Short mmCIF file of C-alpha atoms in Angstrom, two decimals:
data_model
loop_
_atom_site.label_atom_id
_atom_site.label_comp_id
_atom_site.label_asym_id
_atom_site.label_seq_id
_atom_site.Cartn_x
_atom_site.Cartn_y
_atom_site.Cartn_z
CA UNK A 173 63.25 116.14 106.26
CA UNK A 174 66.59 114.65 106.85
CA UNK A 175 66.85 111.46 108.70
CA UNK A 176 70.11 109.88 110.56
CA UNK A 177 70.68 106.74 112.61
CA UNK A 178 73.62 105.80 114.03
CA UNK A 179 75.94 102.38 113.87
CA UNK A 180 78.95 101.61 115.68
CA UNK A 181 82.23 100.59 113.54
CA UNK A 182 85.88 98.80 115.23
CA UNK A 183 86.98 102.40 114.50
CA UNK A 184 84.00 104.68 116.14
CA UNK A 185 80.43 105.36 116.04
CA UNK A 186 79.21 106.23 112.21
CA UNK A 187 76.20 108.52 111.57
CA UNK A 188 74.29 107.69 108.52
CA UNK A 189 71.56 109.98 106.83
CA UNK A 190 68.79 109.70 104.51
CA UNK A 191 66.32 111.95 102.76
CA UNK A 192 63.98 109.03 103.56
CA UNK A 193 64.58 106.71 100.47
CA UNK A 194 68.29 107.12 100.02
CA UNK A 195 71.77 107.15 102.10
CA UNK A 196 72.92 110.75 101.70
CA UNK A 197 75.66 111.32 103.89
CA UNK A 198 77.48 108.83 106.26
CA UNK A 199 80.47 109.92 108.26
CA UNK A 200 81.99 109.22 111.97
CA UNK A 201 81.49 110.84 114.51
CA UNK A 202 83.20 114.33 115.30
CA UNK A 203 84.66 114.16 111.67
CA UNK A 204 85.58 117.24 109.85
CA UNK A 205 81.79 117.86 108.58
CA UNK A 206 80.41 116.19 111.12
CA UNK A 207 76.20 117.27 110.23
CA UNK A 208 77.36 119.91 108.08
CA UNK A 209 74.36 121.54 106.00
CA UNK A 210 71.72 118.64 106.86
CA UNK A 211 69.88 121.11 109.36
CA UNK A 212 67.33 119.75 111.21
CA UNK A 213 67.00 116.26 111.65
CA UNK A 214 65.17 113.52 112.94
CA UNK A 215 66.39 109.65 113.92
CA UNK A 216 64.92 107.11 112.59
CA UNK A 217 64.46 103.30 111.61
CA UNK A 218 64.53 102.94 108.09
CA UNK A 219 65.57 100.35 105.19
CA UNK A 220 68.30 102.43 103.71
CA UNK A 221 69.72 102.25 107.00
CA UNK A 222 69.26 98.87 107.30
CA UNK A 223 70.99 97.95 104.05
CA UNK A 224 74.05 100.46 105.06
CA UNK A 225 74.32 98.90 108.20
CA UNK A 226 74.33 95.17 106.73
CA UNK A 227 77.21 96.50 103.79
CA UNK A 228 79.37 97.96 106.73
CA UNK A 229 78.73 94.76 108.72
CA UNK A 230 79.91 93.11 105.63
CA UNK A 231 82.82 95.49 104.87
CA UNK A 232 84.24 95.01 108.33
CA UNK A 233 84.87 91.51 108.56
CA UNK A 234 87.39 92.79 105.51
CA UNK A 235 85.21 91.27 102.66
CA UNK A 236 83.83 93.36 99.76
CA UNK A 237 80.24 93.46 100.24
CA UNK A 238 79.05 93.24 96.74
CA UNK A 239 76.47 95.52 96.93
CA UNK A 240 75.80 99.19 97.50
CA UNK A 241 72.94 100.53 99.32
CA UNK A 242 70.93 102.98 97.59
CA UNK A 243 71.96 105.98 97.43
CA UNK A 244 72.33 109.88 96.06
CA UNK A 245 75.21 111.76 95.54
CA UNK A 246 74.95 115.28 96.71
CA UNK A 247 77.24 118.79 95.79
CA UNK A 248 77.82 120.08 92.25
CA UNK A 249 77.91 118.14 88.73
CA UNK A 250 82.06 118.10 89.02
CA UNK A 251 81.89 116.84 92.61
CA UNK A 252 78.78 114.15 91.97
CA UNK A 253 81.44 112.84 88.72
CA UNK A 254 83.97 112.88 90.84
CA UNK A 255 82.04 110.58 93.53
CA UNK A 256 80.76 108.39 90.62
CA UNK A 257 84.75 107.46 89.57
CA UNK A 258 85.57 106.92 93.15
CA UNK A 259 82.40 104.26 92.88
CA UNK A 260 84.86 102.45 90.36
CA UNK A 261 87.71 102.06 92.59
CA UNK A 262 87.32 98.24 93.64
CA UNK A 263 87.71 96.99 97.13
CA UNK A 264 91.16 97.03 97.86
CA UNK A 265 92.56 98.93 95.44
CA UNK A 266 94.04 102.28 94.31
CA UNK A 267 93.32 105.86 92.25
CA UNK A 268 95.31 108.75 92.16
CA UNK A 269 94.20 111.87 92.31
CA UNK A 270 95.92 112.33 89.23
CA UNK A 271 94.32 109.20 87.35
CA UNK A 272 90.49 110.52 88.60
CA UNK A 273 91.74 114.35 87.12
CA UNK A 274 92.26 112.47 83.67
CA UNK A 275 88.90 110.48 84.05
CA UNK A 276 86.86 113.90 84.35
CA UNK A 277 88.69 115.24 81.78
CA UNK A 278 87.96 112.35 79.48
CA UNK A 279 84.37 112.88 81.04
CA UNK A 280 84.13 116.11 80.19
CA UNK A 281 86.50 116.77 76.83
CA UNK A 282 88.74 118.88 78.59
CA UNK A 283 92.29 118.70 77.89
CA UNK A 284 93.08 118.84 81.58
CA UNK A 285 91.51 119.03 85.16
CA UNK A 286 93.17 120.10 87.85
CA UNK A 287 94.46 117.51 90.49
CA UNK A 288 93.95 119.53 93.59
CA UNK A 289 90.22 120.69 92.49
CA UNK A 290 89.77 116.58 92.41
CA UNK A 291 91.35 116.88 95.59
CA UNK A 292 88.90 119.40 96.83
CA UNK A 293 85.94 117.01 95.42
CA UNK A 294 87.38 114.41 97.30
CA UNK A 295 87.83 115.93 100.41
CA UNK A 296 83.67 117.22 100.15
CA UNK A 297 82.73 113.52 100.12
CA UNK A 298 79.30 113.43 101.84
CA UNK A 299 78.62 109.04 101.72
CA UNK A 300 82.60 108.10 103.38
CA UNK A 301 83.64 104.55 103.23
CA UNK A 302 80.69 103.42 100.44
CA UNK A 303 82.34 105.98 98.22
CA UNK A 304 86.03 105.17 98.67
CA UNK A 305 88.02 108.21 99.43
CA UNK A 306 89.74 106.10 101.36
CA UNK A 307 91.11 104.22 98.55
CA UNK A 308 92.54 107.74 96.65
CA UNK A 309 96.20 108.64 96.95
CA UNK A 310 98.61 111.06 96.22
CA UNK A 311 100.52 110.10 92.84
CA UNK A 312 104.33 109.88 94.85
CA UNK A 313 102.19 107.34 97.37
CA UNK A 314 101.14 109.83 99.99
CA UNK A 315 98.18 109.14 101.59
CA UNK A 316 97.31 112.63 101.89
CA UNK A 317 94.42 113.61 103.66
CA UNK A 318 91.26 111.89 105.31
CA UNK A 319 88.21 113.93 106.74
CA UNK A 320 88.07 110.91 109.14
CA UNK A 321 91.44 111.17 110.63
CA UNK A 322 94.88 109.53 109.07
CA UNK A 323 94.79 106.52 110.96
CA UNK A 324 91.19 105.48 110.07
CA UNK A 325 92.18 105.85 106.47
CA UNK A 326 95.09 102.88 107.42
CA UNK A 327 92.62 100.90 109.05
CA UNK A 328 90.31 101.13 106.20
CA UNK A 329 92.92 100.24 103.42
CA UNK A 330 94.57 97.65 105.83
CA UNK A 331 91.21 96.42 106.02
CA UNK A 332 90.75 95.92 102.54
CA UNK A 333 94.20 94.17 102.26
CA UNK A 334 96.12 96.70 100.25
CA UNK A 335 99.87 96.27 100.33
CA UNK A 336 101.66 99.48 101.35
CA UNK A 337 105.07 98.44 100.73
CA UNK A 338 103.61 97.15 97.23
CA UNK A 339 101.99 100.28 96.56
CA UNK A 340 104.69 102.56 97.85
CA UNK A 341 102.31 104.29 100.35
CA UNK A 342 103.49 106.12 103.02
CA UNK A 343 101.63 108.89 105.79
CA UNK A 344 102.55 112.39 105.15
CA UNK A 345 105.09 113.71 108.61
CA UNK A 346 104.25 117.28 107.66
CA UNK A 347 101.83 119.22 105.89
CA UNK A 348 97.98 119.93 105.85
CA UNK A 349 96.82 116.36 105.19
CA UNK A 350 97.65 116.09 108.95
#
């Protein structure tokens, strides 16, 4: 049984779900997989939710929260690895695609890993903000894509403080990270 619960963010309403025990998807509203796969699903009170919704409290007010609720990755071995590096980008900081395609690599003892199948990892995030996609960014300083919409992924990183004019970043006029 899947359970969900929803939580209102400065930046739309968030649902959250759980397989009862552990977060295992959060994502706003009308987002790109918006419920995708969970299948039938009932709301519910519960203390996973209750420790997401202190940590996005928390995360809000533009402070790291310092913990992470429990949770479980979902989606194949190379995507869950790919989730787990993400889980090492710190609060207000940066990975490139690039940088997380040498970490599996090193991972895995391959001699390379493609950027754009991180990319596709990436983009398949199930647990949003917790596990930072937010904070991943094209190598020339594009922000590329966001399954929650461009300018939530400039809140977010605003939110956490990062410098764009340090960094170099810049949103993409053209292309399919639109």
């Amino acid at each position: 049984m899947t359970y969900i619960c929803h939580c209102q963010s400065p930046i739309g309403p968030i649902t959250l779900a759980s397989d009862g025990e552990y977060l295992t998807n959060l994502w706003f509203d009308k987002q790109r997989f918006d419920r995708a796969g969970l299948g039938e699903f009932v709301e519910a009170n519960l203390p996973v939710f209750e420790e997401t919704c202190k940590w996005l409290t928390v995360y809000f007010t533009g402070r790291d929260p310092g913990f992470l609720p429990p949770m479980k990755l979902s989606g194949s071995p190379f995507r869950q690895m790919v989730g787990q590096i993400m889980l090492t980008i710190p609060f207000g900081c940066l990975m490139t695609y690039g940088q997380i395609a040498k970490e599996v690599a090193r991972r895995t003892g391959k001699q390379k890993v493609s950027a754009q199948a991180v990319g596709g990892a990436v983009g398949h995030n199930p647990i949003g903000i917790i596990v930072p996609c937010h904070r991943v960014v094209g190598t020339s300083g594009s922000l590329t894509g966001y399954g929650g919409g461009m300018d939530r992924k400039v809140f977010l990183l605003e939110n956490e403080h990062v410098d764009f004019a340090e960094h170099g970043l810049f949103v993409p006029t053209k292309g399919s990270a639109l």
